[in-house]
Amino acid sequence: MTATLFTNARLIDPEAGTDAPGSLLVRDGRIVAAGAEIALPEEVEPVDCHGRCLAPGIVDIGVKVCEPGERHKESYRSAGLAAAAGGVTTMVTRPDTMPTIDNPETLEFVTRRANAAAPVNVLPMAALTKGREGREMTEIGFLMDAGAVAFTDCDHVVTNTKVFSRALSYARACGALVIAHPQEPGLSAGSCATSGKFASLRGLPAVSPMAERMGLDRDIALLEMTGARYHADQITTARALPALDRAKRNGLDISAGVSIHHLTLNELDIADYRTFFKVKPPLRSEDDRLAVIDALRSGLIDIICSMHTPQDEESKRLPFEEAASGAVALETLLPAAMRLYHGDQLDLPTLFTALSLNPARRLGLDSGRLAPGAPADLVLFDPDVPFVLDRATLHSKSRNTPFDGQRMQGRVLATYVAGKPVYRRD
């Protein structure tokens, strides 16, 4: 087969921690060589990058695709097109569907649908407990055999500690990764804002940041007891960071993520009661946002995700307290992340460590790198081009983005999966 040579590129290599000009050679869906000088094969198809950034494709943990049950909100086809347009080459999908993905038959159905419809890689997660009800754990071993890459009840906290500890013990025996939502459910029930003066002035039911800390403390204690592999889907408050740091220093197999919305927005954005800004957990204070960015820079928080959650107009066009939580973010993940880059808060290798390398490593994937032998899952983007986001142009079926009408900087120009283009910007 003819090889492809990406020339005149700005290579963003998170594994080496470098941002430097160079070329990248791809053959048979894998990277053959990368660097300033590459020996060319006889037959090569050149791709001139014109000095734009070439980085590993994004591995996005926690994408909700609403098949089965709510296909009108998002299908594997529409989510796959949105992912490709956003530079996401691997979607790790959540099991909070209707019905829940909690048995091998449902898992095999969504896997077939994803492979047939989505132009990017799709890796499904399965529920930790049946129906995500927190009463009885699923058949973790059988679900792993059927292709589940991790187990999670999403935003449903398993309140029964005996059930959760048994599930963690079984997961450890199987080598499975458990993804949990650190939150104290009693304190957070019914809340839609973070407690403080601002929430009080707006008259919104709020939850203390301590609820996240309490939920994480409980989970860490159970990790000490079971030795399981654990990932906190979102750490969004400064109060939770010391507990996370202690757990890592004590040698527990724990990692943590944060959504792009909690990195780039804060509680003041809900001032006009715009329900597109209603997410779970609620947006935090500016001090919390800056603390989480510092934790990401230091490596305490490992992963940035979109937490893509499609909601239709009927779910969002409601009073703020009653509206559904969540926002779409597959296409806005990279442009929003560029806010951190242009604000001199995170450099590009650090960003792609959290967007690509760390999630791939946590799931045991070979992607997220520009090293020879790695899959040629790539994103070509210009970090400097400005634009105003129009939600009507998004590929997702649902358009509930908080960035609608906002000025953004950074465009995906092309996305490649196994060396083949799945998206090119006109």
Coordinates of C-alpha atoms in Angstrom, one line a residue:
M1 CA 0.0 0.0 0.0
T2 CA 1.0 3.6 -0.6
A3 CA 2.4 5.3 2.5
T4 CA 1.2 8.7 3.6
L5 CA 3.7 11.4 4.6
F6 CA 2.5 14.4 6.7
T7 CA 5.0 17.1 6.0
N8 CA 5.5 20.7 7.3
A9 CA 3.7 19.8 10.5
R10 CA 3.9 21.1 14.0
L11 CA 4.1 17.7 15.8
I12 CA 2.5 17.6 19.3
D13 CA 3.9 14.6 21.0
P14 CA 2.5 14.1 24.6
E15 CA 4.6 11.1 25.3
A16 CA 7.8 13.0 24.6
G17 CA 6.4 16.3 25.9
T18 CA 7.5 18.1 22.7
D19 CA 6.0 20.6 20.4
A20 CA 8.3 20.9 17.3
P21 CA 8.2 21.0 13.5
G22 CA 8.6 17.7 11.7
S23 CA 7.1 15.0 9.5
L24 CA 5.1 11.9 10.1
L25 CA 5.1 8.7 8.0
V26 CA 2.1 6.4 8.1
R27 CA 1.7 3.0 6.5
D28 CA -1.0 0.3 6.9
G29 CA -2.8 2.3 9.5
R30 CA 0.1 2.7 11.8
I31 CA 2.8 5.3 12.4
V32 CA 6.1 4.3 10.9
A33 CA 8.3 7.2 11.8
A34 CA 8.1 10.8 13.1
G35 CA 10.6 13.5 13.3
A36 CA 12.6 16.1 11.4
E37 CA 14.2 13.7 9.0
I38 CA 12.5 10.6 7.6
A39 CA 13.7 8.2 5.0
L40 CA 11.0 8.1 2.3
P41 CA 9.6 5.0 0.7
E42 CA 9.4 4.7 -3.1
E43 CA 5.6 5.3 -3.1
V44 CA 4.3 8.0 -0.8
E45 CA 1.2 10.2 -0.8
P46 CA 2.2 13.7 0.6
V47 CA 0.0 15.7 2.9
D48 CA 1.2 19.3 3.4
C49 CA 0.1 20.4 6.9
H50 CA 1.2 24.1 6.2
G51 CA 2.7 24.4 9.7
R52 CA -0.5 23.4 11.5
C53 CA -0.6 21.1 14.5
L54 CA -0.6 17.4 14.1
A55 CA -1.4 15.5 17.3
P56 CA -2.7 12.1 18.5
G57 CA -6.5 11.8 18.1
I58 CA -8.5 12.5 21.3
V59 CA -9.7 9.5 23.4
D60 CA -12.9 10.7 25.0
I61 CA -14.1 8.8 28.1
G62 CA -17.7 9.3 29.0
V63 CA -19.6 9.9 25.8
K64 CA -23.3 9.4 26.0
V65 CA -24.9 8.0 22.8
C66 CA -28.6 7.5 23.2
E67 CA -28.9 4.2 21.5
P68 CA -30.9 2.2 22.4
G69 CA -34.0 4.0 23.6
E70 CA -33.5 7.7 22.8
R71 CA -32.2 7.7 19.3
H72 CA -33.9 11.1 18.6
K73 CA -31.3 12.7 20.9
E74 CA -28.2 11.1 19.5
S75 CA -27.4 8.1 17.3
Y76 CA -24.0 6.4 16.8
R77 CA -24.0 7.9 13.3
S78 CA -24.5 11.5 14.5
A79 CA -22.2 11.1 17.5
G80 CA -19.5 9.5 15.2
L81 CA -19.7 12.4 12.8
A82 CA -19.5 14.9 15.6
A83 CA -16.5 13.1 17.1
A84 CA -14.7 13.1 13.8
A85 CA -15.4 16.9 13.3
G86 CA -14.0 17.4 16.8
G87 CA -10.8 15.5 16.5
V88 CA -12.1 12.6 18.7
T89 CA -10.8 9.3 17.2
T90 CA -12.0 7.0 20.0
M91 CA -15.3 7.4 21.9
V92 CA -15.7 5.5 25.1
T93 CA -19.4 5.4 25.5
R94 CA -21.5 5.3 28.7
P95 CA -24.1 2.7 29.6
D96 CA -26.9 5.1 30.8
T97 CA -29.2 4.2 27.9
M98 CA -32.8 2.9 27.8
P99 CA -32.5 0.1 28.6
T100 CA -29.2 0.2 30.5
I101 CA -26.2 -1.6 29.0
D102 CA -26.0 -4.2 31.8
N103 CA -25.9 -7.6 29.9
P104 CA -23.9 -9.1 27.1
E105 CA -26.8 -9.1 24.7
T106 CA -27.4 -5.3 24.9
L107 CA -23.6 -4.7 24.8
E108 CA -23.3 -6.8 21.6
F109 CA -26.2 -4.9 20.0
V110 CA -24.6 -1.4 20.6
T111 CA -21.2 -2.7 19.5
R112 CA -22.6 -3.8 16.2
R113 CA -24.5 -0.6 15.8
A114 CA -21.4 1.5 16.6
N115 CA -19.1 -0.4 14.2
A116 CA -21.7 -0.1 11.4
A117 CA -22.5 3.6 11.8
A118 CA -19.7 5.5 13.4
P119 CA -16.6 6.6 11.4
V120 CA -14.4 6.6 14.6
N121 CA -13.4 3.9 17.1
V122 CA -16.1 3.2 19.7
L123 CA -15.4 1.3 22.9
P124 CA -18.4 0.6 25.1
M125 CA -18.6 0.7 28.9
A126 CA -21.1 -1.4 30.8
A127 CA -23.1 -0.8 34.0
L128 CA -21.6 -1.8 37.3
T129 CA -24.9 -2.8 38.8
K130 CA -28.1 -4.0 37.1
G131 CA -30.2 -1.2 35.9
R132 CA -27.7 1.2 37.5
E133 CA -29.9 0.7 40.6
G134 CA -27.1 -0.1 43.0
R135 CA -28.6 -3.3 44.3
E136 CA -27.0 -6.2 42.4
M137 CA -23.7 -6.1 40.4
T138 CA -23.6 -7.1 36.8
E139 CA -21.8 -10.1 35.3
I140 CA -18.5 -8.2 35.0
G141 CA -16.6 -11.2 33.6
F142 CA -19.1 -12.0 30.8
L143 CA -19.4 -8.3 29.9
M144 CA -15.6 -8.0 29.6
D145 CA -15.6 -11.0 27.3
A146 CA -18.3 -9.2 25.2
G147 CA -16.1 -6.1 24.9
A148 CA -16.7 -3.8 27.9
V149 CA -13.7 -1.7 28.6
A150 CA -14.8 -0.3 31.9
F151 CA -17.8 -0.4 34.3
T152 CA -19.8 2.5 35.6
D153 CA -23.2 3.5 36.9
C154 CA -22.5 7.0 35.6
D155 CA -24.1 9.7 37.8
H156 CA -26.0 7.1 39.9
V157 CA -23.9 6.7 43.0
V158 CA -23.9 3.2 44.5
T159 CA -25.1 4.1 48.0
N160 CA -25.0 0.6 49.4
T161 CA -21.3 0.3 50.5
K162 CA -21.5 -3.5 50.7
V163 CA -22.7 -3.8 47.1
F164 CA -20.1 -1.4 46.0
S165 CA -17.3 -3.1 47.9
R166 CA -18.3 -6.5 46.4
A167 CA -18.4 -5.0 42.9
L168 CA -14.9 -3.5 43.4
S169 CA -13.5 -6.8 44.7
Y170 CA -14.9 -8.7 41.8
A171 CA -13.7 -6.1 39.4
R172 CA -10.2 -6.4 40.9
A173 CA -10.3 -10.1 40.4
C174 CA -11.2 -9.6 36.7
G175 CA -8.7 -6.7 36.2
A176 CA -11.6 -4.4 35.3
L177 CA -11.6 -0.6 35.6
V178 CA -14.4 0.9 37.7
I179 CA -15.4 4.5 36.9
A180 CA -17.4 6.3 39.6
H181 CA -19.0 9.7 40.1
P182 CA -17.7 11.0 43.5
Q183 CA -20.7 12.7 45.2
E184 CA -22.6 12.4 48.4
P185 CA -26.1 11.7 47.0
G186 CA -28.0 12.9 50.0
L187 CA -26.4 16.4 50.0
S188 CA -26.5 16.7 46.2
A189 CA -30.1 15.6 45.7
G190 CA -32.2 18.2 43.9
S191 CA -29.3 20.7 43.6
C192 CA -28.5 22.6 40.4
A193 CA -25.8 25.1 41.6
T194 CA -22.8 25.2 43.9
S195 CA -23.6 26.6 47.3
G196 CA -22.5 30.1 48.1
K197 CA -23.7 33.7 47.9
F198 CA -24.2 33.6 44.1
A199 CA -26.6 30.6 44.3
S200 CA -28.5 32.2 47.2
L201 CA -28.9 35.5 45.2
R202 CA -30.3 33.5 42.3
G203 CA -32.6 31.4 44.5
L204 CA -31.3 28.1 43.2
P205 CA -31.1 24.9 45.3
A206 CA -27.3 24.3 45.8
V207 CA -24.9 21.7 47.0
S208 CA -21.7 22.2 48.9
P209 CA -18.3 21.4 47.3
M210 CA -17.8 19.2 50.3
A211 CA -20.3 16.6 48.8
E212 CA -17.7 15.8 46.2
R213 CA -15.0 15.4 48.8
M214 CA -17.2 13.2 51.0
G215 CA -18.0 10.9 48.0
L216 CA -14.4 10.6 47.1
D217 CA -13.3 9.9 50.7
R218 CA -15.7 7.0 50.8
D219 CA -14.6 5.6 47.5
I220 CA -10.9 5.9 48.5
A221 CA -11.6 4.0 51.7
L222 CA -13.2 1.2 49.7
L223 CA -10.2 1.2 47.3
E224 CA -7.9 0.7 50.3
M225 CA -10.0 -2.3 51.3
T226 CA -10.4 -3.9 47.8
G227 CA -7.3 -2.8 45.8
A228 CA -9.5 -2.2 42.7
R229 CA -8.7 -0.1 39.6
Y230 CA -10.7 3.1 40.0
H231 CA -11.3 6.3 38.0
A232 CA -13.2 9.3 39.3
D233 CA -15.1 10.6 36.3
Q234 CA -15.0 14.2 37.4
I235 CA -13.1 16.0 40.1
T236 CA -14.2 19.7 40.0
T237 CA -13.5 21.2 43.4
A238 CA -10.4 22.3 45.3
R239 CA -11.7 20.5 48.5
A240 CA -11.4 17.0 46.8
L241 CA -7.8 17.5 45.6
P242 CA -5.9 16.8 48.8
A243 CA -7.8 13.4 49.2
L244 CA -6.9 12.5 45.6
D245 CA -3.3 13.5 46.2
R246 CA -3.0 11.3 49.4
A247 CA -4.6 8.3 47.6
K248 CA -2.1 8.5 44.8
R249 CA 0.9 9.0 47.1
N250 CA -0.4 5.9 49.1
G251 CA -0.1 3.8 45.9
L252 CA -3.8 3.2 45.2
D253 CA -4.6 2.5 41.6
I254 CA -6.7 5.7 41.2
S255 CA -7.0 8.2 38.4
A256 CA -9.2 11.2 37.9
G257 CA -10.8 13.2 35.1
V258 CA -12.6 16.5 34.6
S259 CA -15.0 17.8 31.9
I260 CA -14.0 20.6 29.6
H261 CA -17.0 22.6 30.9
H262 CA -15.6 22.7 34.4
L263 CA -12.2 23.8 33.1
T264 CA -13.6 26.7 31.0
L265 CA -16.8 27.8 32.7
N266 CA -17.8 28.8 36.2
E267 CA -20.8 29.3 38.4
L268 CA -21.4 32.9 37.2
D269 CA -22.3 31.5 33.7
I270 CA -25.7 30.4 35.0
A271 CA -26.6 34.0 36.0
D272 CA -29.2 34.3 33.2
Y273 CA -30.7 30.9 34.1
R274 CA -29.6 29.5 30.7
T275 CA -30.2 25.8 31.0
F276 CA -27.5 24.9 28.4
F277 CA -25.1 25.7 31.3
K278 CA -26.8 23.2 33.6
V279 CA -24.4 20.3 34.0
K280 CA -23.7 17.6 36.6
P281 CA -22.0 18.3 38.9
P282 CA -23.0 22.0 38.7
L283 CA -20.5 24.6 37.6
R284 CA -18.1 25.6 40.3
S285 CA -16.5 28.8 41.6
E286 CA -13.6 30.5 39.8
D287 CA -11.3 29.4 42.6
D288 CA -12.3 25.8 42.1
R289 CA -11.8 26.1 38.3
L290 CA -8.3 27.5 38.7
A291 CA -7.4 24.9 41.3
V292 CA -8.5 22.1 39.0
I293 CA -6.4 23.6 36.1
D294 CA -3.4 23.6 38.5
A295 CA -4.0 19.9 39.3
L296 CA -4.2 19.1 35.7
R297 CA -0.9 20.9 35.0
S298 CA 0.8 19.0 37.9
G299 CA -0.6 15.6 36.8
L300 CA -2.8 15.1 39.8
I301 CA -5.8 15.1 37.5
D302 CA -5.1 12.8 34.6
I303 CA -7.8 13.1 32.0
I304 CA -9.9 15.8 30.2
C305 CA -13.2 14.5 28.8
S306 CA -16.2 16.0 27.0
M307 CA -18.8 14.4 29.2
H308 CA -21.0 14.6 26.0
T309 CA -24.6 14.5 27.2
P310 CA -27.2 15.2 24.5
Q311 CA -30.6 16.6 25.6
D312 CA -33.4 17.5 23.3
E313 CA -35.2 20.9 23.3
E314 CA -38.1 19.7 25.4
S315 CA -35.7 18.6 28.2
K316 CA -33.8 21.9 28.2
R317 CA -36.6 24.5 27.6
L318 CA -37.8 24.3 31.2
P319 CA -37.2 26.4 34.4
F320 CA -33.5 26.0 35.5
E321 CA -34.3 23.7 38.4
E322 CA -36.5 21.3 36.3
A323 CA -34.3 21.2 33.1
A324 CA -32.2 18.1 32.4
S325 CA -28.5 18.3 33.1
G326 CA -25.8 17.9 30.5
A327 CA -24.3 19.5 27.3
V328 CA -23.0 18.2 24.0
A329 CA -19.2 18.7 23.7
L330 CA -17.7 16.3 21.1
E331 CA -17.2 19.1 18.6
T332 CA -16.4 21.8 21.1
L333 CA -13.9 19.9 23.2
L334 CA -10.8 20.9 21.3
P335 CA -11.8 24.6 20.6
A336 CA -12.7 25.0 24.3
A337 CA -9.4 23.4 25.4
M338 CA -7.6 26.0 23.3
R339 CA -8.9 28.6 25.7
L340 CA -6.5 27.1 28.3
Y341 CA -3.7 27.1 25.7
H342 CA -4.2 30.7 24.7
G343 CA -4.6 31.8 28.3
D344 CA -1.1 30.4 29.0
Q345 CA -2.6 28.0 31.5
L346 CA -1.6 24.7 29.7
D347 CA 0.7 24.0 26.8
L348 CA -0.3 21.7 24.0
P349 CA 1.7 18.6 25.0
T350 CA 0.2 18.9 28.5
L351 CA -3.3 19.2 27.0
F352 CA -2.9 16.2 24.7
T353 CA -1.4 14.2 27.6
A354 CA -4.8 14.6 29.3
L355 CA -6.9 14.4 26.1
S356 CA -5.2 11.5 24.3
L357 CA -2.2 9.8 26.1
N358 CA -3.6 9.3 29.6
P359 CA -7.0 8.1 28.7
A360 CA -5.5 5.6 26.2
R361 CA -3.1 4.3 28.9
R362 CA -5.8 4.0 31.5
L363 CA -7.8 1.8 29.2
G364 CA -4.8 -0.2 28.0
L365 CA -4.9 1.2 24.4
D366 CA -1.9 1.7 22.2
S367 CA -3.2 5.0 20.8
G368 CA -2.6 8.5 22.1
R369 CA 1.0 8.6 20.9
L370 CA 3.0 9.6 17.9
A371 CA 5.6 6.8 18.4
P372 CA 6.4 4.2 15.6
G373 CA 4.0 1.3 15.8
A374 CA 1.1 3.3 17.3
P375 CA -2.2 3.5 15.5
A376 CA -2.4 6.4 13.0
D377 CA -5.3 8.0 14.8
L378 CA -4.5 11.7 14.3
V379 CA -6.0 15.2 14.4
L380 CA -4.8 18.1 12.3
F381 CA -5.8 21.5 13.7
D382 CA -5.1 25.2 13.7
P383 CA -5.0 26.5 17.3
D384 CA -5.2 30.1 16.2
V385 CA -8.1 30.5 13.8
P386 CA -11.0 32.4 15.4
F387 CA -14.7 31.7 14.8
V388 CA -18.1 32.3 16.4
L389 CA -19.8 29.0 17.3
D390 CA -23.2 28.5 15.8
R391 CA -25.0 25.5 17.4
A392 CA -27.0 25.0 14.2
T393 CA -23.8 23.8 12.5
L394 CA -23.1 21.0 14.9
H395 CA -23.3 17.4 13.7
S396 CA -25.0 16.1 16.9
K397 CA -28.7 15.6 16.8
S398 CA -29.0 17.6 20.0
R399 CA -27.6 21.1 20.0
N400 CA -27.4 21.8 23.8
T401 CA -24.1 23.5 23.9
P402 CA -23.2 26.3 26.4
F403 CA -20.8 27.8 23.8
D404 CA -23.5 28.8 21.4
G405 CA -22.7 32.3 20.0
Q406 CA -19.4 32.5 21.8
R407 CA -16.1 33.5 20.2
M408 CA -13.7 30.6 20.1
Q409 CA -10.2 30.0 18.8
G410 CA -9.0 26.8 17.3
R411 CA -10.4 24.6 14.4
V412 CA -10.1 20.9 13.6
L413 CA -9.0 20.7 9.9
A414 CA -8.9 16.9 9.5
T415 CA -9.2 13.7 11.5
Y416 CA -7.7 10.4 10.6
V417 CA -8.5 6.9 12.0
A418 CA -6.0 4.2 11.1
G419 CA -4.4 6.6 8.6
K420 CA -7.7 7.2 6.7
P421 CA -9.4 10.6 6.7
V422 CA -12.8 10.5 8.4
Y423 CA -13.2 14.3 8.4
R424 CA -11.9 17.1 6.4
R425 CA -12.9 20.7 6.9
D426 CA -14.0 22.4 3.6

